[in-house]
Tab-separated table of C-alpha atoms in Angstrom:
chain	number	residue	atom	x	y	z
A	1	UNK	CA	25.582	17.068	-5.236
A	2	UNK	CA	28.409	19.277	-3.202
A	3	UNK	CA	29.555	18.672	-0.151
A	4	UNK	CA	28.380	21.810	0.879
A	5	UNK	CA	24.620	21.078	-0.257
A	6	UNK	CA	24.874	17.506	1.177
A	7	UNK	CA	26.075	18.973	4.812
A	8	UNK	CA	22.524	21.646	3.952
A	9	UNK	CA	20.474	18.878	3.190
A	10	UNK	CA	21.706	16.666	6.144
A	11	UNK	CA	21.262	19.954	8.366
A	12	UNK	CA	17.225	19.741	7.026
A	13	UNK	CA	16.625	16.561	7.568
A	14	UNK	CA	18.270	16.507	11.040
A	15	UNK	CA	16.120	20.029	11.672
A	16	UNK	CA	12.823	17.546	11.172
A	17	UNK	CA	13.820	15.340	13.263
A	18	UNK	CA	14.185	17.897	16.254
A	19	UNK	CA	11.766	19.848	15.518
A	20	UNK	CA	9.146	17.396	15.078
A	21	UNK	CA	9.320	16.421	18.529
A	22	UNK	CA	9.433	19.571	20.461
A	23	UNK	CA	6.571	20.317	17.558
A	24	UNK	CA	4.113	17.401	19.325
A	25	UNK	CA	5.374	18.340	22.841
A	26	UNK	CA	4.242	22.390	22.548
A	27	UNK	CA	1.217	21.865	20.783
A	28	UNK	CA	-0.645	19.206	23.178
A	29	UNK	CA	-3.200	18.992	23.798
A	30	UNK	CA	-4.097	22.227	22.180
A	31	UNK	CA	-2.575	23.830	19.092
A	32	UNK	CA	-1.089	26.785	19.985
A	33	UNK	CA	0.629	30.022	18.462
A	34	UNK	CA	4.110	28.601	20.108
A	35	UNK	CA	3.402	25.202	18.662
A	36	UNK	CA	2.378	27.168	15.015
A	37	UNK	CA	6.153	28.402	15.041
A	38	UNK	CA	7.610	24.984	15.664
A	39	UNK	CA	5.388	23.450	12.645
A	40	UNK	CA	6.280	26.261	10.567
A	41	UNK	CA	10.132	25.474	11.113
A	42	UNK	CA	9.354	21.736	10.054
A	43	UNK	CA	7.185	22.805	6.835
A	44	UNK	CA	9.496	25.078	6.017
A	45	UNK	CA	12.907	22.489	6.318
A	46	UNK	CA	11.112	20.206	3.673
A	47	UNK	CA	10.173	23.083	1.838
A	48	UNK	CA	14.123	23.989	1.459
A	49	UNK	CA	15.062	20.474	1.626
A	50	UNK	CA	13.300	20.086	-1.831
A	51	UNK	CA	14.529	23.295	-3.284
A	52	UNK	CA	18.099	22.553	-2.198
A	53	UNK	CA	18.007	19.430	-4.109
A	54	UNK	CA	16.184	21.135	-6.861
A	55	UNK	CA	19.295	24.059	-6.745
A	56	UNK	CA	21.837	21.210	-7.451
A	57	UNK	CA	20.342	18.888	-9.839
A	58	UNK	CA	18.831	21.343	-11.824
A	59	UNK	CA	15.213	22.483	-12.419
A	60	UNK	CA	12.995	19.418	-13.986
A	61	UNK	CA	9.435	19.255	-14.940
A	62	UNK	CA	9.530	16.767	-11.838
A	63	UNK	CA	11.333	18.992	-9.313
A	64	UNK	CA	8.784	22.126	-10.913
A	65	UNK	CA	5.684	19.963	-9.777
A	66	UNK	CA	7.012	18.642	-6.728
A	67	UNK	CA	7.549	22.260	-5.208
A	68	UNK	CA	4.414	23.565	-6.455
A	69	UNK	CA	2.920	20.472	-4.060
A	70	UNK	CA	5.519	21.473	-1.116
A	71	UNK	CA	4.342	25.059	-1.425
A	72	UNK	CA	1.018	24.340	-1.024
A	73	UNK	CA	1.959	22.008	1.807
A	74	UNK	CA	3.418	24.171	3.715
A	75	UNK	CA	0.498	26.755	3.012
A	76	UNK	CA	-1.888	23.853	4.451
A	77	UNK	CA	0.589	23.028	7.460
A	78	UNK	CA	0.179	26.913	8.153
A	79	UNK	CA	-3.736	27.222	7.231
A	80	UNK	CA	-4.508	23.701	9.602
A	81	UNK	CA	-2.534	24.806	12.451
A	82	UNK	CA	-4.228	28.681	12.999
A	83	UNK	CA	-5.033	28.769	17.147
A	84	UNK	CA	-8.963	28.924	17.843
A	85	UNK	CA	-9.891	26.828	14.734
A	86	UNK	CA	-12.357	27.412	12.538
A	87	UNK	CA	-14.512	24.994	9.715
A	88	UNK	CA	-13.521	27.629	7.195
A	89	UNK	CA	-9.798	27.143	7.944
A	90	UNK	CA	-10.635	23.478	8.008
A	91	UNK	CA	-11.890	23.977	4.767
A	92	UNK	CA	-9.220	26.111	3.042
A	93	UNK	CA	-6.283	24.070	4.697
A	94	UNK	CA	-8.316	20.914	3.144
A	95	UNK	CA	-8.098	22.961	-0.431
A	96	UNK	CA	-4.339	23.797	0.145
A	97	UNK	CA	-3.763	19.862	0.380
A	98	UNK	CA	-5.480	18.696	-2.122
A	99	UNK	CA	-3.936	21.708	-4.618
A	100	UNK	CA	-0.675	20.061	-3.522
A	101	UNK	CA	-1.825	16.508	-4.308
A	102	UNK	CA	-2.557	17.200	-7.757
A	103	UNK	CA	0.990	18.669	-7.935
A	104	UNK	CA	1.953	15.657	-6.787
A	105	UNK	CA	0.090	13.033	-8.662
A	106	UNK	CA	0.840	15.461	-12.328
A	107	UNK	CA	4.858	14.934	-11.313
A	108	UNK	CA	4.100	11.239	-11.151
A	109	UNK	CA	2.300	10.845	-14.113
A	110	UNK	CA	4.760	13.273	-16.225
A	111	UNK	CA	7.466	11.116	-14.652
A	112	UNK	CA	5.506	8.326	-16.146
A	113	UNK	CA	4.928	9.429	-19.874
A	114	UNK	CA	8.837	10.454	-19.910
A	115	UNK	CA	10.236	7.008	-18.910
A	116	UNK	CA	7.720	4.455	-19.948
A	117	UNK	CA	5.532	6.395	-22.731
A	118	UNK	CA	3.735	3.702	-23.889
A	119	UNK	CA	1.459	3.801	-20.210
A	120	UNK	CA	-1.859	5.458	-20.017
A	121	UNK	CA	-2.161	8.037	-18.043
A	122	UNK	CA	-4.721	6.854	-15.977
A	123	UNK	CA	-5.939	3.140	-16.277
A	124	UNK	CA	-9.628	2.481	-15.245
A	125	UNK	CA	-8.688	0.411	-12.283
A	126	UNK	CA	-6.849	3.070	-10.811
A	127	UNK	CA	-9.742	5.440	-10.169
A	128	UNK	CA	-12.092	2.486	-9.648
A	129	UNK	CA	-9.692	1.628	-6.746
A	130	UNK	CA	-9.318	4.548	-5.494
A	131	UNK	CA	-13.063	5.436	-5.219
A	132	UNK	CA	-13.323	2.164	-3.547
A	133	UNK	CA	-10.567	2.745	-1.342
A	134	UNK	CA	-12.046	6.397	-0.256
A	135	UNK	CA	-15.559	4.450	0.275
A	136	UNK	CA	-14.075	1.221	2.447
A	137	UNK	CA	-12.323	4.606	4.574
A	138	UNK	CA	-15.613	6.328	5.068
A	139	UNK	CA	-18.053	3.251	5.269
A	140	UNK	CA	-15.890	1.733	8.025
A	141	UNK	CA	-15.627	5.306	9.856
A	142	UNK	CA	-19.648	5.571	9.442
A	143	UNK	CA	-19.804	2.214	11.198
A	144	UNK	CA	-17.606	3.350	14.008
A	145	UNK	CA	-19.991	6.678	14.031
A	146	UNK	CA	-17.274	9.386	13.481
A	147	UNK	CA	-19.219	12.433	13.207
A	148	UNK	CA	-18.217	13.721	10.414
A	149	UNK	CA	-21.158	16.321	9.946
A	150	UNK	CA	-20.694	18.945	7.077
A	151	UNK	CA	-16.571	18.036	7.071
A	152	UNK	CA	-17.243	15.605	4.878
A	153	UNK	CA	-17.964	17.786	1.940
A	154	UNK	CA	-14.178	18.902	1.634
A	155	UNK	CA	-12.961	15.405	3.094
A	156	UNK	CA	-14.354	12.845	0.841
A	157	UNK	CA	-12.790	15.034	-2.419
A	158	UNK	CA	-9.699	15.188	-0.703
A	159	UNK	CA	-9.879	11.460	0.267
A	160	UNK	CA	-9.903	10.573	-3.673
A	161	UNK	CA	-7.069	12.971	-4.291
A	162	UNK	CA	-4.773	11.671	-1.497
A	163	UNK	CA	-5.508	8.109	-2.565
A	164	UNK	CA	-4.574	8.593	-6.265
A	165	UNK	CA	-1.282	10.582	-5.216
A	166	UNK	CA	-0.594	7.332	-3.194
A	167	UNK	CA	-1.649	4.934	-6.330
A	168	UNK	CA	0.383	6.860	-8.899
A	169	UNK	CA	3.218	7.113	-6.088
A	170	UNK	CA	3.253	3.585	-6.118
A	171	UNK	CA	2.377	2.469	-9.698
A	172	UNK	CA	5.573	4.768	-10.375
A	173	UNK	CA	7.621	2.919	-8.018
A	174	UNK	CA	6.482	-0.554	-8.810
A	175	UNK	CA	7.414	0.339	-12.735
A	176	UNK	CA	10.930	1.679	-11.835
A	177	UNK	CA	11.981	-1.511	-10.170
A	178	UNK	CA	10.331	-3.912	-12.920
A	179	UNK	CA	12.620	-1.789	-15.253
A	180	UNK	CA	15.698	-0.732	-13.691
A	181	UNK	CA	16.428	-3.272	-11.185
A	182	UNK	CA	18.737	-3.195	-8.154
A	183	UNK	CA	19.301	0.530	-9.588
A	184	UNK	CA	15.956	1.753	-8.269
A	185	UNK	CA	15.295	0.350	-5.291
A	186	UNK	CA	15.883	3.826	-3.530
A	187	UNK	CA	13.736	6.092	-5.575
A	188	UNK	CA	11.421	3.527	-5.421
A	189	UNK	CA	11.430	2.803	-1.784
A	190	UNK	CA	11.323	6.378	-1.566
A	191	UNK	CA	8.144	6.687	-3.559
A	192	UNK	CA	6.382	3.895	-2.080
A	193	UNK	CA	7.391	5.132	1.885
A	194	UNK	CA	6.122	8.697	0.909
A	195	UNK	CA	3.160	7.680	-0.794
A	196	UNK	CA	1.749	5.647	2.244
A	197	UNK	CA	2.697	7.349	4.919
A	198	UNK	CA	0.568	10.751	3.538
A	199	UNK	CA	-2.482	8.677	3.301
A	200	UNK	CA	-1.606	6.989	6.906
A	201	UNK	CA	-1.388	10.452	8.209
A	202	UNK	CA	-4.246	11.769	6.517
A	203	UNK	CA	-6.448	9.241	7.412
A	204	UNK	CA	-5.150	9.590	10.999
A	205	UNK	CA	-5.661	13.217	10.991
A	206	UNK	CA	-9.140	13.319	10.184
A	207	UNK	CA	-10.350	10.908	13.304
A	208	UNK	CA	-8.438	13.316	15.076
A	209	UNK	CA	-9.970	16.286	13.779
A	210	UNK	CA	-13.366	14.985	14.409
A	211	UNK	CA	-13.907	12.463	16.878
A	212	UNK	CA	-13.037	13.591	20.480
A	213	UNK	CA	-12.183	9.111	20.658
A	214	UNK	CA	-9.588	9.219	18.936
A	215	UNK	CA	-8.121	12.331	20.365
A	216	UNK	CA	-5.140	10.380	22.010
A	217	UNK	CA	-1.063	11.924	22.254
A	218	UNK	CA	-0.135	8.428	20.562
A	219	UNK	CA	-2.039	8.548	17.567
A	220	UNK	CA	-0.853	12.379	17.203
A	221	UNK	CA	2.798	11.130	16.851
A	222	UNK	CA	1.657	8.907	14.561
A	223	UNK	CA	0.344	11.638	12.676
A	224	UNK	CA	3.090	13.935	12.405
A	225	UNK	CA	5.922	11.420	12.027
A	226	UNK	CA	4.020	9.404	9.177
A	227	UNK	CA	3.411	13.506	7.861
A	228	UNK	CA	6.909	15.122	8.259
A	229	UNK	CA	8.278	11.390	7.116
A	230	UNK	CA	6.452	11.567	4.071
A	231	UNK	CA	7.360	14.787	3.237
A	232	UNK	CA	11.230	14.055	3.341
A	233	UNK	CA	10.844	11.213	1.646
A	234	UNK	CA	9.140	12.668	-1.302
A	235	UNK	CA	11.752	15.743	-1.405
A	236	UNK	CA	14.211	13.072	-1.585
A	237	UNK	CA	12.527	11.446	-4.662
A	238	UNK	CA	14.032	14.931	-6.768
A	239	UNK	CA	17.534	13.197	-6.330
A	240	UNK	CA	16.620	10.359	-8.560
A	241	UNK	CA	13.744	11.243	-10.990
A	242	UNK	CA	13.872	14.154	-13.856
């Protein structure tokens, strides 16, 4: 990478990390059209950060995938965060996610096939575990009596697509440092940090969202950092994986 697109990159990541903030402090406790701009700045730097890093090490089936899943990101970070909020935007931000999920978890898996070939795609245990996973989330929250009413029709698919991103995120990572060593621990860190966080701020998100309980500033910050984190984290990935 140049020193010019290093000092660009830098500049991104540094515009999350200021923007984020005065992001949380606009839109609280109500999102706002103000607060939509500040988002929108944030989406947008790991929207550039990616293609940046895309610009230098040149274009990839990875780096393709990956910013088809930051597109439709920062479509969902835009869809989510309309003022006077609606199910239906609810609904189509949900779809925008998800679409960027399966982005996600095909740039994983092609990842995959190129570097070790002779792994499945998919492995039964994965999507066992990841139903189970999306059914420990929900049983628990139907325990705790989030009222999830008609939401859950959009959640629970998205649940199971979030989840396997995660898995595949990880099985990736997990692979890379069996193989490679001391020479992957970043990508792989990398992997495994963005892969969690999204389904820690997912999962946080939707209490949010539904359940006036869990409608607290803390777990909000939570949120977005864990979100914004993740985001960076996975841009970041591009460096290191064709």
């Amino acid at each position: 990478m140049s020193p010019a697109s290093f000092a660009l990159c830098s500049a991104l990541v540094l515009v999350e990390i200021i923007f984020v903030p005065l992001y949380l402090k606009k839109m609280w406790p109500t999102k706002n059209w103000g607060s939509l701009g500040y988002k929108m700045v944030c989406a947008t730097a790991y929207l550039a950060l990616a293609a940046v890093i895309t610009a230098n090490v040149g274009i990839s089936a990875y780096s393709s995938l990956m910013l088809g899943g930051f597109a439709f990101s920062w479509l969902g970070d835009f869809t989510l965060h309309i003022p006077k909020p609606s199910k239906l935007y609810f609904s189509i931000g949900t779809a925008f996610f998800a679409t960027a999920h399966v982005f996600f978890c095909l740039a994983y898996i092609g990842a995959q096939k190129r570097i070790f070939p002779e792994i499945p795609v998919f492995y039964w245990w994965e999507i066992v575990l990841t139903a189970a996973l999306v059914a420990a989330y929900f049983t628990a929250c139907f325990i705790r009596k989030v009222p999830f009413g008609i939401l859950a029709v959009p959640m629970v698919p998205y649940a199971f697509f979030v989840t396997m991103m995660m898995l595949k995120s990880t099985g990736l990572a997990i692979r890379l440092l069996y193989s490679q060593g001391i020479e992957a621990v970043v990508p792989a860190v990398l992997l495994l940090l963005g892969g969690f966080m999204f389904i820690q701020s997912d999962g946080s998100l939707a209490l949010i969202t539904v359940d006036t309980r869990y409608k607290k500033f803390k777990l909000k910050v939570y949120n977005i950092i864990t979100y914004f984190g993740a985001q960076v984290c996975l841009a970041l990935t591009i460096l290191f994986i064709r």
